[in-house]
Structures are given as C-alpha cells and as structure tokens.
Amino acid sequence: MDDTTFLLALSGMLFALGLVGVIVRRNLLVTLMFLELMLNGVILSLVVFTQLLGAEAGAVLVLLVFVVAAAEIAIAVPILLLLVRAGHTLDPGAYAGLKG
Amino acid sequence: MNGLLTLLVLLPLAGFLVNGLFGRRLGPAFVNIVGVGLPLAAFAVAVWAWRILEAGGGEPLIETVFTWALVGEHVFEVSFYLDRLSAVMALIVTGVGALIHIYSIGYMKGDESYARYFAYLNLFLFFMLLLVLGRSLLVLFVGWEGVGLASYLLIGFWFQDVDKARAGRKAFITNRVGDAGFLLGMFLIFTTVGTLEMDQINQAFAGGLIPVGIATAAGILLFIGATGKSAQIPLHVWLPDAMAGPTPVSALIHAATMVTAGIYLVARMSGVYLEAPAASTLIAVIGLLTAFLAATIALVQTDIKKVLAYSTISQLGFMFLALGVGAYAVAVFHLFTHAFFKAALFLGAGSVIHALNGEQDIRRMGGLAHRIPWTSGTFLVATAAIAGLPPLAGFFSKDEILWFALASGQGGSFWFWLLGSVTAFLTALYMFRLYWLVFLGRSRMAPEVAAHVHESPWPMTSVLVVLALFSVVAGWFALPQYLAPLLPAPDLRFAWPILHWGLIVFAVLVAVAGLVAAGVLYGDGGRRAEAIERRFARLYRVLAGKYFVDEIYERLLQRPWRWISDRVFLRLGDRILLDGSLHGLAALARRGAGVLVRIETGSLHWYAWMILLGLVAVLIWVWRYV
C-alpha cells in the first residue's frame, strides 16, 4: 500500500467517521465538530490529488476552502449560542419547530 | 460654419427640454422667452444656413453628426443635408413655426398647461427639422414618427375631454397604417440600392439600371406612407378629427407643415418616381380625387375648422396632382404659398373662435367684419389667396399646377385639368361661403356671445397681418425656377404660350365665378343655398356625412377586427392559452409541493440521512454510467 492510497483511504475514513457522527450524535456542538471532520477529509483528498496531478490551482483551492470553512463556523457558532439561549438545550430535536 | 445645421435642429429640442422639465415652476414669462425665443433663434439660424448655401451656389451642405450603427459593411449615419429643397422647407417650418409660437402667446394665455403646450410645440419643431434636414431615409423616418407623436400629443392636448383624446388616437393609428407602407418601401429600396442616403438613392435610380417594377413598387409603398401623413384618400379620415387640438396647432401641424411631409417625401425621392410612371399616375389620380372629394365635403361643413380641414386635404391633393405629373418644384411652390395662406386662415379662425368665446359653428356667426376688423381683413386676403385671385399667392401656384396637369409630358391629361379646374371653382365657392357666413350678413350670434365679441390681443393680430402679407407676396417668388437645378420641370406635350395665357385667364374667371356663386347663394343669409340643399337632399346628406367613409371603415374594418381581438386574441389566446398554461403550471407546482412537504419534518438527523442517501445514489449512478 503506497502513500497515496493510504492517504486517500484516510481521507475517506475521516469523511465516513464525520458522517456517522453527524447522523448519530444528538448534540449540536458535537455535530458541528463532526462536520468539520468531514470537511477535513475532503480537504485531505484535495491535497493528495493536487500533489498527484501537480496542479497548483488545487493548493489555492485548499486555502479557499479553509477560509470558507472558518467563515461558516464563525456564523454557525453564534447561531448556536442564540439558539441555546432561547431553548436551553443542545438537542436538535427540540428545535424541530423551526422548519417553518 | 460647421455644426450650423446641428444647432438648428437642437435649438427647439432645448426648448422642449427646458419648458418640459422646468416651465411649470418658472412661470409663463419664462416659458414665453424659451418657447418663442428658441424657434425665433432657429429661424435666424435657418436664414443664416440658407445664406451660406446660396453663397456656395446651391452646393448642398452635408453635416455628419455621428455614426448611428455599423452593420456589416453598411454604415448608418445621422447626418443633415441642406440643399435648396430642404432649405425652403426649413425656412417654412421655422418661419411659420415661429410666427405661430408668437400667436400662441395670445391664444393659450391662461391655459393651465401653458408650459406643456410650448414644450410640445417645440418638440414638434425639432422632429420636423429632423424630417426635412435628414440626409438618410432613416433620419427622415425618425422625424416622420416624431412629428406624428407631437401631433398626437397636441391633438389630445386637452385630454380630459374623451373625444379629443380619441381624435388624437385616431390620428396616430391611421398614420401607423401609412407608416407600414413607408417602412416596406424603405426595406425595398435598401435591399435594391444598399443605402438609405436619399441623394445616393436618387442617383442610383437615375442611373436607369433598376427595373421599373422595383421603382414602381418602392414608389407606391412610399406614397402609402405619404397618404397617411398628408391625409390623402383612403387615409384622410384623421385630419378633420385632428381639429380637436388647439387652433394654432391646427395651423402649424395640420395645415402648414406636418401634413406637407408627404409632399416633401415624394419631391425628395423624385429620382424614384421619374423611373416609375405608373406610381406617378397613381399619385396624380389619388391626389386629384382627394382634392375634388374633399372640396365637395367642405361645401357643406358647418364647423369653421372642419371647413378649413377639408380645404387643407383638398389643397394637399392639388400638390399630389402636381407631383404625379412630374412638376415637383411646382408642388413645393404650392406647399410654400399654401403654408402662408392656410396658416393665416387657421389663425384667423382661431381669432374668431377666441372672439366668440369658443363658438365654432358658422351657423351661429355672421356680421363679424366690423366687430373684429383685423381678423376679418386678413381672413379676406387669405381667402382670396386660396381661391386663386390674382395677384395673390394661391393664384400663381394653383395656375402652375393646372397648367402642368394639362401640358406635362409626364402624364398630363385634359381630364386632370378639367377636374382640377372644377375643384378650383369649388375651392373659391366654399372659401367665400365661409367668409360670407362668418363675417358678412346679419349676425346670428346668441346675444350674450355677441355682447362680448372683442378683437384679439396684438400677438395674435400682428401675426395675422404678417401672414396675410406673405399670402399676397409669396407667389411672386419664382420658386419653381429657383428649384429647377434640383427638380427640373417636366417636358411639355405642347408649348403654346397662347394656350397658357388662355388657361390663366380661364383660371381667374373660375375663381371669380366661385366668388360670385358664393355671393349669390349666401349673400341673402343662405336662403338660396338652403333651397338647393332641400332640392338635392340625398346628395346633401352624403356630403354632410363626408361620404360615410368613417362609417364604412367602422363596418368593414373596426367591427371585424374588434371581433377577432375579442374572440381570438383575448378569449382564446390570452385567457385560454396564455393564462391557462400559466395557471396549469402554477397548479402543478402547488400539488407537487403538497407531496414533497411531508418529507420536511424538522428533524436534523432525518435531513442528514437524506443527504447521505442522496450522496450514495449519486455515487452509484456515477459508477454505473460515467
């Protein structure tokens, strides 16, 4: 098993782990963490493919995804804070009424 | 000087913008300065440009303003072209236009939309100058449509009155019919010659390489446009209704300038018509028929402005007769003289209406000659001019038209001359009838109207005097000779000076006969005329009903079209096809949403599962098929 295959498998496992976490955990904060885990899995595969194909644009794309992820978390956490302040729980089931 | 023609065209546009945007706030004194000053300035510029043209020996001035469009190898430029023909037109438009602006100060005084009125009038001048100065048919067409717009706005100027608004709409729509012909003619000429510059089109047709069929088709199509704008049969129905507008507007747009645009177009495109004898014959026949039929209608009209409107249609018919027999310069000559005496007549009618506080029915006038002497005197001069009494303006131009109708080698005929002479007699008759019923005889006014009769203020009477003066002298300019290098007179079938002199004497006799007939019939307050009306009651009904052309159009065109609009376009097309398909789509979306909304539970885990399922499905699909 060479490095590339190993790294791709690792990225796939990170993604799958994150997905399982998002689905089974009932804590919104932990769900966000698992989301980040999924994102990191994807980014890892992106880096691997960039190295493999020698495409510099990929490296730039990785940085872009970081920025987007940071921005996303910066918005998600305050929303979560406001939710908790209103509902006093981190269980997403308690907020099912928000579906509109 | 370069830019002179552009300046000439832009001056009235500036007046429109300033008065249209700020006139209401700045008050009537300001509106007067801008609205009348700029047309006067435009007239001065036109005179200046004309001097330059003459200094250059009549070599046309060409001024390119900008390139409008580049399509393939074709260049469409907005450029102005001043030769002797367009110089004459520009001088008429700005000169008579400026006079009528001055007159309007008195006539429109106190109207609540004073600024709007002058803005529209300046807008009209702008488009009219674009029309006469444009070098390309395209620029001419922009002006052509623009004057139509200004005409529409001014006919419906008092739009609170539904009838007046409707008259404006009628004028606009009738003109659209003619414009369709104009556009098709332009397309045909462009595909044949490859340019829309009118001087080049004339050269191309004069080359003789273009088939007669195409020249005839182009000539007839352009003439259809001219029938719309110049109110010839069968599109004449809008002009009498256009009298709903303020009277100075009728004088400027519907008598002196805009309605002569069709004459100008045919004269300008004379190169095409010289190659198309059939189209020219059609023009002569339509023109003569219009002249004759409109004159018969004018005999029995009772609205002072309607009489003048039918008189205008009739005189325009005379001009088309001249165009049809190849005497283009003579048609422009009659256009020139007609502009003065018809403007004088309309403005005189406006002065009468003003004096009688809005009364337009000549059955309730009479005996005004001593009450409003300036109006009466100038009206008499203009009446004599249009009737063709020597040495007034109309005599010279009408005589030339009748001479060429008989003697022109390009389609002159005895019958043209005969019917033309009969029409000239009718012209004298209905004009002196009008004069008699309005100004002479006993007063038939209501007492409260008669008590308030007053002569109009000086801005109005002074303009009347100037126009009456020109109605006398305008015929003394040898305009056909002046235009001869551009629009040469047609060859004569026979050159017998004695015959020409005989015809002149005969024409004078005809005019005098009209005067005498009017005196006999209407001198005693119209009792003899009424006896004749009773004797020929059926004929009288047909004439008073204007040959029922409006009613025929209503039956043959409007009703079927309204039915088609209602049943096919509104009920089938709009309600069933368009609305139906849209409502169907909306219902489908709503029903689909009703099904899909059940998936949305609000549970975050459920959503995550769905996303997972979707991802797996996409992956499988990609593995299978890509």
XYZ file of C-alpha atoms in Angstrom:
726
model
C 0.000 0.000 0.000
C 1.712 3.185 -1.133
C 1.361 6.600 0.442
C -1.255 7.902 -1.970
C -3.639 5.034 -1.446
C -3.115 5.273 2.301
C -3.815 8.986 2.368
C -6.911 8.629 0.214
C -8.212 5.843 2.395
C -7.529 8.023 5.450
C -9.473 10.885 3.916
C -12.352 8.570 3.085
C -12.385 7.240 6.650
C -12.336 10.751 8.099
C -15.310 11.643 5.896
C -17.234 8.487 6.833
C -16.464 8.973 10.533
C -17.711 12.550 10.343
C -20.859 11.477 8.555
C -21.669 8.767 11.072
C -21.030 11.297 13.864
C -23.371 13.852 12.325
C -26.080 11.263 11.979
C -25.889 9.539 15.366
C -24.872 12.271 17.845
C -27.651 14.330 19.408
C -25.522 17.293 20.479
C -25.425 20.238 18.091
C -21.913 21.320 19.123
C -20.556 17.838 18.513
C -22.430 17.710 15.196
C -20.562 20.840 14.118
C -17.267 19.226 15.078
C -18.089 16.154 13.006
C -18.995 18.437 10.113
C -15.504 19.916 10.344
C -14.124 16.397 10.366
C -15.921 15.650 7.088
C -14.608 18.838 5.596
C -11.070 17.935 6.611
C -11.446 14.559 4.972
C -12.380 16.253 1.738
C -9.534 18.747 2.015
C -7.071 15.939 2.609
C -8.169 14.234 -0.609
C -7.889 17.555 -2.398
C -4.291 17.975 -1.218
C -3.441 14.446 -2.279
C -4.842 14.916 -5.740
C -3.089 18.282 -6.081
C 0.239 16.579 -5.323
C -0.594 13.707 -7.631
C -1.508 15.865 -10.643
C 0.886 18.734 -9.937
C -1.897 21.276 -10.316
C -1.013 24.419 -8.329
C -4.599 25.659 -8.550
C -5.586 22.879 -6.205
C -3.331 24.274 -3.469
C -5.035 27.649 -3.792
C -8.393 25.925 -3.668
C -7.447 24.266 -0.379
C -6.759 27.659 1.178
C -10.048 28.932 -0.173
C -11.928 26.021 1.379
C -10.209 26.803 4.721
C -11.416 30.360 4.551
C -14.937 29.292 3.703
C -14.943 26.723 6.498
C -13.740 29.310 9.001
C -16.410 31.742 7.894
C -19.046 29.061 8.123
C -18.091 28.128 11.647
C -17.920 31.791 12.627
C -21.566 32.091 11.634
C -22.725 28.703 12.906
C -21.419 29.074 16.462
C -23.175 32.399 17.221
C -26.409 30.981 15.766
C -25.989 28.028 18.069
C -25.362 30.344 21.038
C -28.556 32.259 20.336
C -30.491 29.006 19.968
C -29.243 27.719 23.303
C -30.014 30.985 24.996
C -33.606 30.667 23.795
C -34.163 26.929 24.198
C -31.643 25.922 26.959
C -30.697 22.671 25.211
C -28.283 21.402 22.539
C -30.650 18.681 21.300
C -31.620 19.470 17.676
C -34.919 17.648 18.112
C -36.058 20.438 20.434
C -35.838 22.902 17.549
C -37.876 20.882 15.015
C -40.488 23.667 15.126
C -38.071 25.900 13.173
C -38.884 24.077 9.955
C -41.491 26.724 9.260
C -19.672 77.257 -40.373
C -19.626 73.677 -39.238
C -22.312 72.497 -36.834
C -24.839 75.055 -38.024
C -27.452 72.515 -39.092
C -26.997 70.567 -35.876
C -27.536 73.772 -33.936
C -30.651 74.491 -35.987
C -32.120 71.108 -35.136
C -31.128 71.166 -31.474
C -32.482 74.626 -30.590
C -36.153 73.546 -30.450
C -35.151 70.354 -28.633
C -33.547 72.513 -25.948
C -36.801 74.475 -25.741
C -38.728 71.240 -25.282
C -36.444 70.004 -22.520
C -36.280 73.291 -20.600
C -40.000 74.028 -20.821
C -40.992 70.428 -20.320
C -38.879 69.988 -17.182
C -38.925 73.395 -15.531
C -41.541 75.507 -17.345
C -44.297 74.817 -14.868
C -42.243 76.036 -11.935
C -40.720 79.075 -13.627
C -43.925 80.728 -14.780
C -45.350 81.940 -18.103
C -42.897 84.800 -18.684
C -40.007 82.352 -18.670
C -41.954 79.907 -20.845
C -42.525 82.665 -23.392
C -38.851 83.600 -23.567
C -37.726 79.993 -24.058
C -40.688 78.679 -26.030
C -40.847 81.560 -28.503
C -37.241 82.751 -28.370
C -35.697 79.459 -29.407
C -37.899 78.992 -32.504
C -37.063 82.576 -33.497
C -33.384 81.763 -32.995
C -33.870 78.626 -35.077
C -35.376 80.744 -37.843
C -32.383 83.072 -37.715
C -30.035 80.080 -37.935
C -32.068 78.705 -40.858
C -31.725 82.008 -42.700
C -28.007 82.012 -41.958
C -27.615 78.460 -43.249
C -29.574 79.403 -46.343
C -27.235 82.354 -46.978
C -24.243 80.021 -46.756
C -25.955 77.623 -49.142
C -26.544 80.436 -51.643
C -23.009 81.755 -51.215
C -21.837 78.289 -52.255
C -24.007 78.432 -55.361
C -26.536 75.893 -54.131
C -23.973 73.158 -53.474
C -25.622 71.057 -50.721
C -24.262 71.370 -47.195
C -23.703 67.998 -45.571
C -23.101 67.663 -41.861
C -22.470 64.317 -40.232
C -23.340 64.312 -36.557
C -22.485 60.759 -35.546
C -22.497 57.202 -36.761
C -25.683 55.560 -35.619
C -24.887 51.959 -36.442
C -22.390 49.796 -38.270
C -23.983 46.644 -39.639
C -21.660 44.554 -41.756
C -20.346 46.870 -44.449
C -23.340 49.198 -44.108
C -22.878 52.467 -42.253
C -25.913 54.271 -40.874
C -25.081 57.862 -40.099
C -27.123 60.625 -38.593
C -26.297 63.409 -40.983
C -28.025 66.571 -42.127
C -28.367 67.639 -45.726
C -29.233 71.152 -46.799
C -29.963 71.776 -50.434
C -32.418 74.255 -51.896
C -35.403 71.967 -51.324
C -34.679 71.294 -47.669
C -33.697 74.956 -47.200
C -37.133 76.052 -48.427
C -38.763 73.527 -46.124
C -36.619 74.516 -43.137
C -37.401 78.193 -43.722
C -41.143 77.480 -43.898
C -41.040 75.284 -40.823
C -39.062 77.664 -38.650
C -40.574 80.870 -40.082
C -44.250 79.949 -39.952
C -43.485 77.942 -36.811
C -42.015 80.945 -35.020
C -44.964 83.127 -36.053
C -47.423 80.578 -34.720
C -45.478 80.377 -31.456
C -45.912 84.137 -31.078
C -49.623 83.829 -31.855
C -49.936 81.106 -29.240
C -48.876 83.542 -26.522
C -52.173 85.291 -27.016
C -54.286 82.263 -27.820
C -53.184 79.979 -24.997
C -52.975 82.698 -22.353
C -54.205 81.448 -19.024
C -54.319 77.771 -20.001
C -53.338 75.662 -17.027
C -50.915 73.612 -19.123
C -49.225 76.592 -20.760
C -45.678 75.239 -20.360
C -46.639 71.786 -21.601
C -48.157 73.341 -24.709
C -44.988 75.189 -25.656
C -42.868 72.163 -24.818
C -44.881 70.026 -27.248
C -44.801 72.716 -29.912
C -41.005 72.935 -29.668
C -40.789 69.157 -29.752
C -42.759 69.237 -32.976
C -40.357 71.769 -34.499
C -37.410 69.573 -33.534
C -38.817 66.480 -35.214
C -39.986 68.447 -38.251
C -36.475 69.840 -38.745
C -35.086 66.326 -38.364
C -37.518 65.266 -41.080
C -36.619 67.944 -43.598
C -32.881 68.035 -42.891
C -32.177 64.317 -42.543
C -29.962 63.015 -45.324
C -30.900 59.390 -44.817
C -34.392 57.967 -45.085
C -33.766 56.577 -41.614
C -33.338 60.036 -40.050
C -36.301 61.264 -42.062
C -38.307 58.374 -40.676
C -37.376 59.251 -37.099
C -38.595 62.789 -37.741
C -41.651 61.383 -39.531
C -42.630 59.316 -36.490
C -41.669 62.133 -34.133
C -43.976 64.677 -35.747
C -46.667 62.004 -35.575
C -46.041 61.761 -31.839
C -46.102 65.541 -31.399
C -49.285 65.687 -33.449
C -50.858 63.023 -31.239
C -49.843 64.854 -28.080
C -51.186 68.176 -29.333
C -54.467 66.893 -30.804
C -55.170 65.313 -27.438
C -53.753 68.337 -25.617
C -56.976 68.794 -23.668
C -57.079 65.104 -22.887
C -59.638 65.453 -20.119
C -62.159 65.608 -22.969
C -62.565 61.984 -24.076
C -63.492 62.942 -27.655
C -60.299 64.944 -28.059
C -58.156 62.167 -26.656
C -59.884 59.770 -29.053
C -59.204 62.085 -32.011
C -55.512 62.014 -31.119
C -55.559 58.243 -31.034
C -57.324 58.088 -34.379
C -54.672 60.288 -35.982
C -51.900 58.160 -34.519
C -53.376 54.820 -35.580
C -54.323 55.974 -39.088
C -50.778 57.192 -39.564
C -49.431 53.809 -38.477
C -51.189 52.243 -41.480
C -49.332 54.580 -43.815
C -46.074 54.085 -41.933
C -46.216 50.354 -42.611
C -46.080 51.196 -46.320
C -43.254 53.653 -45.729
C -41.202 51.032 -43.874
C -41.743 48.406 -46.572
C -40.691 50.947 -49.190
C -37.539 51.673 -47.194
C -36.742 47.959 -46.936
C -37.232 47.518 -50.673
C -35.023 50.471 -51.529
C -32.339 49.329 -49.102
C -32.224 45.794 -50.488
C -32.099 47.194 -54.026
C -29.674 50.081 -53.667
C -27.876 49.193 -50.428
C -28.082 52.655 -48.930
C -30.664 54.915 -47.335
C -28.977 58.236 -48.146
C -31.575 59.946 -50.286
C -29.221 61.743 -52.671
C -27.499 58.434 -53.423
C -30.835 56.651 -53.894
C -31.881 59.267 -56.457
C -28.576 58.882 -58.277
C -28.900 55.108 -58.283
C -32.401 55.233 -59.728
C -31.424 57.915 -62.240
C -28.754 55.505 -63.484
C -31.576 53.594 -65.131
C -30.255 50.183 -64.089
C -33.036 49.477 -61.623
C -36.047 47.601 -63.039
C -39.234 49.604 -63.475
C -41.130 47.077 -61.363
C -38.998 47.765 -58.304
C -39.144 51.535 -58.816
C -42.936 51.318 -59.124
C -43.290 49.149 -56.024
C -40.973 51.393 -53.978
C -42.753 54.500 -55.249
C -46.189 53.178 -54.344
C -45.068 51.970 -50.909
C -43.519 55.333 -50.062
C -46.649 57.040 -51.371
C -48.766 54.935 -48.996
C -46.718 56.481 -46.206
C -47.333 59.899 -47.736
C -51.107 59.316 -47.905
C -51.107 58.679 -44.179
C -49.131 61.755 -43.196
C -50.635 64.055 -45.816
C -54.218 62.883 -45.328
C -54.974 61.579 -48.814
C -57.683 59.063 -49.702
C -58.040 56.475 -48.245
C -56.198 57.590 -45.083
C -57.610 61.133 -44.907
C -60.071 60.416 -42.100
C -57.822 61.544 -39.257
C -57.264 65.144 -40.322
C -60.793 66.536 -39.797
C -60.865 64.954 -36.340
C -57.435 66.411 -35.610
C -59.148 69.795 -35.351
C -59.818 68.865 -31.726
C -56.398 70.300 -30.875
C -55.767 73.968 -30.084
C -56.206 76.108 -33.218
C -52.568 77.273 -33.538
C -51.653 73.580 -33.593
C -54.105 73.021 -36.427
C -52.464 75.904 -38.259
C -48.883 74.746 -37.738
C -49.109 70.965 -37.816
C -52.323 70.168 -39.649
C -52.119 72.829 -42.331
C -48.731 74.448 -42.869
C -46.018 71.933 -42.102
C -46.504 68.361 -40.908
C -49.166 67.337 -43.419
C -46.892 68.549 -46.197
C -44.269 65.997 -45.168
C -45.736 63.576 -47.706
C -45.249 66.167 -50.476
C -41.690 66.711 -49.324
C -41.018 62.970 -49.286
C -42.233 62.445 -52.859
C -40.394 65.543 -54.109
C -37.240 64.434 -52.313
C -37.465 60.947 -53.805
C -38.296 62.315 -57.266
C -35.487 60.186 -58.719
C -37.526 57.098 -57.886
C -40.756 58.496 -59.286
C -39.164 59.605 -62.545
C -38.436 55.914 -63.150
C -41.944 54.832 -62.135
C -44.618 56.360 -64.398
C -47.303 54.012 -63.093
C -46.700 55.108 -59.500
C -46.746 58.744 -60.615
C -50.075 58.275 -62.372
C -51.466 56.687 -59.217
C -50.301 59.711 -57.213
C -51.920 62.123 -59.669
C -55.217 60.229 -59.647
C -55.362 59.867 -55.866
C -54.364 63.498 -55.413
C -56.970 64.774 -57.828
C -59.733 62.594 -56.411
C -58.838 63.721 -52.898
C -58.795 67.357 -53.999
C -62.204 67.079 -55.619
C -63.988 64.982 -52.987
C -62.608 66.981 -50.055
C -63.698 70.210 -51.762
C -67.248 68.879 -52.146
C -67.319 67.941 -48.461
C -66.014 71.378 -47.491
C -69.020 72.920 -49.252
C -71.474 71.768 -46.598
C -69.471 71.654 -43.363
C -70.713 73.932 -40.609
C -67.718 73.893 -38.256
C -65.302 76.665 -39.210
C -62.261 74.480 -38.536
C -63.713 71.458 -40.346
C -64.188 73.563 -43.495
C -60.547 74.553 -43.305
C -59.504 70.960 -42.585
C -61.206 69.655 -45.724
C -59.790 72.603 -47.604
C -56.323 71.530 -46.453
C -56.931 67.971 -47.628
C -58.095 69.343 -50.955
C -55.056 71.590 -51.381
C -52.740 68.715 -50.472
C -54.499 66.773 -53.208
C -53.574 69.557 -55.633
C -49.946 69.238 -54.578
C -50.017 65.487 -55.173
C -51.560 66.120 -58.586
C -48.534 68.268 -59.403
C -46.167 65.592 -58.072
C -47.970 62.954 -60.125
C -47.444 64.793 -63.387
C -43.765 65.339 -62.636
C -43.946 69.013 -61.668
C -42.173 68.503 -58.335
C -40.980 72.081 -57.964
C -44.498 73.353 -58.615
C -45.848 71.128 -55.852
C -43.283 72.614 -53.473
C -44.275 76.070 -54.720
C -47.906 75.400 -53.811
C -46.750 73.944 -50.483
C -44.892 77.217 -49.871
C -47.788 79.544 -50.690
C -50.313 77.247 -49.003
C -48.291 77.352 -45.782
C -48.869 81.088 -45.537
C -52.491 81.486 -46.538
C -53.681 78.340 -44.786
C -51.836 79.328 -41.604
C -53.435 82.769 -41.907
C -56.860 81.180 -42.361
C -56.491 78.853 -39.404
C -55.112 81.550 -37.152
C -57.912 83.845 -38.328
C -60.391 81.104 -37.451
C -58.663 80.841 -34.080
C -59.085 84.577 -33.616
C -62.795 84.277 -34.463
C -63.219 81.397 -32.028
C -61.345 83.430 -29.423
C -63.586 86.450 -30.050
C -66.751 84.357 -29.763
C -65.561 82.596 -26.628
C -65.213 79.124 -28.143
C -68.013 79.123 -30.710
C -67.054 77.151 -33.857
C -70.393 76.740 -35.664
C -70.644 79.119 -38.617
C -74.442 78.973 -38.430
C -74.147 80.951 -35.205
C -71.785 83.616 -36.565
C -72.241 86.349 -39.148
C -71.676 90.078 -39.413
C -68.324 89.980 -37.689
C -66.473 92.089 -40.274
C -66.861 95.346 -38.382
C -66.540 93.892 -34.915
C -63.122 92.315 -35.476
C -61.663 94.248 -38.431
C -58.071 92.965 -38.276
C -59.140 89.338 -38.241
C -61.707 89.952 -40.943
C -59.314 91.811 -43.238
C -56.527 89.277 -43.006
C -59.005 86.429 -43.403
C -60.322 88.031 -46.580
C -56.817 88.338 -48.045
C -56.047 84.698 -47.264
C -59.431 83.597 -48.672
C -58.772 85.436 -51.911
C -55.301 83.879 -51.993
C -56.549 80.311 -51.643
C -59.371 80.964 -54.116
C -56.732 81.895 -56.675
C -57.487 85.562 -57.307
C -54.554 87.417 -58.880
C -52.086 88.703 -57.854
C -52.235 86.761 -54.587
C -50.075 83.764 -53.753
C -52.511 80.943 -54.446
C -53.188 82.202 -57.954
C -49.639 81.614 -59.141
C -49.092 78.210 -57.640
C -52.527 76.807 -58.474
C -52.295 78.087 -62.018
C -48.940 76.368 -62.461
C -50.397 73.113 -61.157
C -53.341 73.248 -63.561
C -51.046 74.111 -66.461
C -48.793 71.130 -65.806
C -51.802 68.875 -65.166
C -52.759 69.621 -68.763
C -49.446 70.074 -70.515
C -46.914 67.910 -68.691
C -45.219 65.305 -70.854
C -45.161 63.011 -67.818
C -48.812 62.098 -67.619
C -50.602 65.399 -68.160
C -54.143 64.977 -69.381
C -57.159 67.034 -70.316
C -59.250 65.253 -67.670
C -56.802 66.119 -64.916
C -57.047 69.747 -65.916
C -60.838 69.668 -66.170
C -61.452 68.102 -62.778
C -58.724 70.322 -61.325
C -60.486 73.418 -62.635
C -63.809 72.237 -61.229
C -62.065 71.755 -57.882
C -60.577 75.246 -58.134
C -64.098 76.585 -58.664
C -65.353 74.639 -55.637
C -62.416 75.988 -53.619
C -63.385 79.568 -54.382
C -67.015 78.729 -53.658
C -66.579 77.103 -50.254
C -63.990 79.633 -49.090
C -66.146 82.630 -49.944
C -69.141 80.811 -48.478
C -67.150 80.567 -45.263
C -66.190 84.227 -45.412
C -69.743 85.284 -46.095
C -71.281 83.224 -43.326
C -68.708 84.261 -40.727
C -68.024 87.899 -41.467
C -70.825 89.276 -43.646
C -74.604 89.327 -43.484
C -76.655 89.698 -40.354
C -75.471 88.426 -37.012
C -76.834 85.019 -35.995
C -74.963 85.004 -32.719
C -76.574 84.417 -29.371
C -76.998 87.835 -27.681
C -74.740 87.036 -24.740
C -71.977 85.939 -27.159
C -72.486 88.987 -29.389
C -72.107 91.305 -26.412
C -68.618 90.034 -25.661
C -67.116 89.982 -29.167
C -63.648 91.516 -28.988
C -60.640 91.814 -31.268
C -57.749 89.547 -30.278
C -54.638 90.885 -28.496
C -51.672 92.158 -30.528
C -49.558 88.963 -30.515
C -52.373 87.367 -32.482
C -53.350 90.177 -34.832
C -49.755 91.116 -35.699
C -49.053 87.528 -36.742
C -52.211 87.552 -38.834
C -51.019 90.703 -40.597
C -47.589 89.213 -41.346
C -49.120 86.022 -42.709
C -51.651 87.958 -44.805
C -48.759 89.974 -46.210
C -46.994 86.774 -47.219
C -50.250 85.431 -48.651
C -50.034 88.359 -51.031
C -46.364 88.272 -51.941
C -45.386 84.588 -51.591
C -46.472 83.883 -55.145
C -44.070 86.475 -56.518
C -41.029 84.363 -55.687
C -40.240 82.216 -58.707
C -39.783 79.144 -56.582
C -40.032 76.575 -59.432
C -37.193 78.341 -61.247
C -35.212 78.539 -58.016
C -35.586 74.784 -57.507
C -35.105 73.936 -61.188
C -31.470 72.743 -60.864
C -32.720 70.225 -58.308
C -36.218 69.437 -59.536
C -36.393 70.306 -63.229
C -39.807 70.951 -64.751
C -41.199 68.124 -66.905
C -41.124 68.315 -70.686
C -44.260 69.826 -72.136
C -46.545 67.969 -74.515
C -47.107 71.212 -76.372
C -45.536 74.617 -75.858
C -48.174 77.094 -76.921
C -47.830 80.262 -74.837
C -51.252 81.396 -76.036
C -52.864 78.325 -74.512
C -51.044 79.009 -71.239
C -52.303 82.599 -71.169
C -55.778 81.434 -72.070
C -55.716 78.996 -69.179
C -54.586 81.727 -66.808
C -57.481 83.926 -67.835
C -59.815 80.960 -67.529
C -58.476 80.183 -64.021
C -59.142 83.756 -62.946
C -62.636 83.515 -64.369
C -63.184 80.278 -62.466
C -62.113 81.914 -59.206
C -64.340 84.919 -59.839
C -67.204 82.576 -60.727
C -66.714 80.881 -57.351
C -66.807 84.258 -55.635
C -69.968 85.287 -57.485
C -71.648 81.930 -56.840
C -70.886 82.249 -53.134
C -72.281 85.783 -53.174
C -75.479 84.669 -54.895
C -76.008 81.636 -52.691
C -75.037 83.075 -49.318
C -75.448 86.829 -49.824
C -79.022 86.687 -48.580
C -78.168 84.803 -45.416
C -78.034 81.422 -47.142
C -81.728 81.089 -48.054
C -80.973 80.166 -51.681
C -78.356 77.669 -50.516
C -80.895 76.072 -48.205
C -83.350 75.753 -51.063
C -80.719 73.885 -53.057
C -79.961 71.679 -50.070
C -83.643 70.713 -49.846
C -83.833 70.127 -53.575
C -80.870 67.714 -53.534
C -81.471 66.347 -50.055
C -79.888 62.968 -50.736
C -76.694 64.448 -52.189
C -76.565 66.881 -49.285
C -76.789 64.032 -46.781
C -73.912 62.211 -48.487
C -71.724 65.320 -48.460
C -72.622 66.283 -44.907
C -71.879 62.698 -43.924
C -68.421 63.016 -45.552
C -69.262 60.164 -47.964
C -69.692 57.990 -44.854
C -66.065 56.908 -45.024
C -65.811 56.699 -41.245
C -68.950 54.552 -41.131
C -67.633 52.259 -43.885
C -64.348 51.808 -42.023
C -66.312 51.087 -38.874
C -68.292 48.320 -40.633
C -65.539 46.820 -42.745
C -62.501 47.171 -40.533
C -63.236 48.061 -36.935
C -66.044 45.625 -36.212
C -64.393 42.515 -37.690
C -61.148 43.476 -36.045
C -62.811 44.045 -32.709
C -64.491 40.625 -33.041
C -61.161 38.947 -33.811
C -59.481 40.810 -30.952
C -62.176 39.756 -28.531
C -62.718 36.138 -29.564
C -59.352 35.035 -30.936
C -56.809 37.166 -29.151
C -58.496 37.880 -25.827
C -60.623 34.822 -25.098
C -58.694 32.103 -26.944
C -55.157 33.476 -26.987
C -54.918 35.418 -23.770
C -57.341 33.728 -21.409
C -57.150 30.096 -22.570
C -53.652 29.673 -23.996
C -51.517 32.122 -22.033
C -53.402 32.365 -18.735
C -54.396 28.704 -18.953
C -50.880 27.396 -19.394
C -49.540 29.625 -16.614
C -52.307 28.664 -14.209
C -51.739 24.996 -15.095
C -48.045 25.263 -14.305
C -48.781 27.015 -11.009
C -51.300 24.318 -10.022
C -48.795 21.589 -10.875
C -46.140 23.230 -8.709
C -48.575 23.628 -5.835
C -49.682 19.996 -5.968
C -46.096 18.767 -6.236
C -45.149 20.877 -3.241
C -48.061 19.359 -1.287
C -46.477 15.933 -1.732
C -42.890 16.982 -1.057
C -43.713 18.977 2.086
C -44.239 15.701 4.025
C -40.511 14.948 3.791
C -39.686 18.107 5.669
C -40.048 17.013 9.299
C -37.765 19.424 11.104
C -35.501 16.647 12.356
C -31.836 17.357 11.638
C -30.930 13.660 11.661
C -33.584 12.847 9.139
C -32.102 15.514 6.833
C -28.597 14.129 7.316
C -29.840 10.641 6.409
C -31.472 12.019 3.293
C -28.265 13.751 2.259
C -26.361 10.516 2.835
C -28.872 8.576 0.760
C -28.632 11.164 -1.993
C -24.838 11.028 -1.982
C -24.838 7.255 -2.186
C -27.341 7.342 -5.041
C -25.223 9.870 -6.958
C -22.079 7.819 -6.397
C -23.753 4.658 -7.642
C -25.076 6.461 -10.673
C -21.630 7.870 -11.429
C -20.004 4.414 -11.127
C -22.622 2.838 -13.356
C -22.909 5.343 -16.129
C -19.897 7.653 -16.244
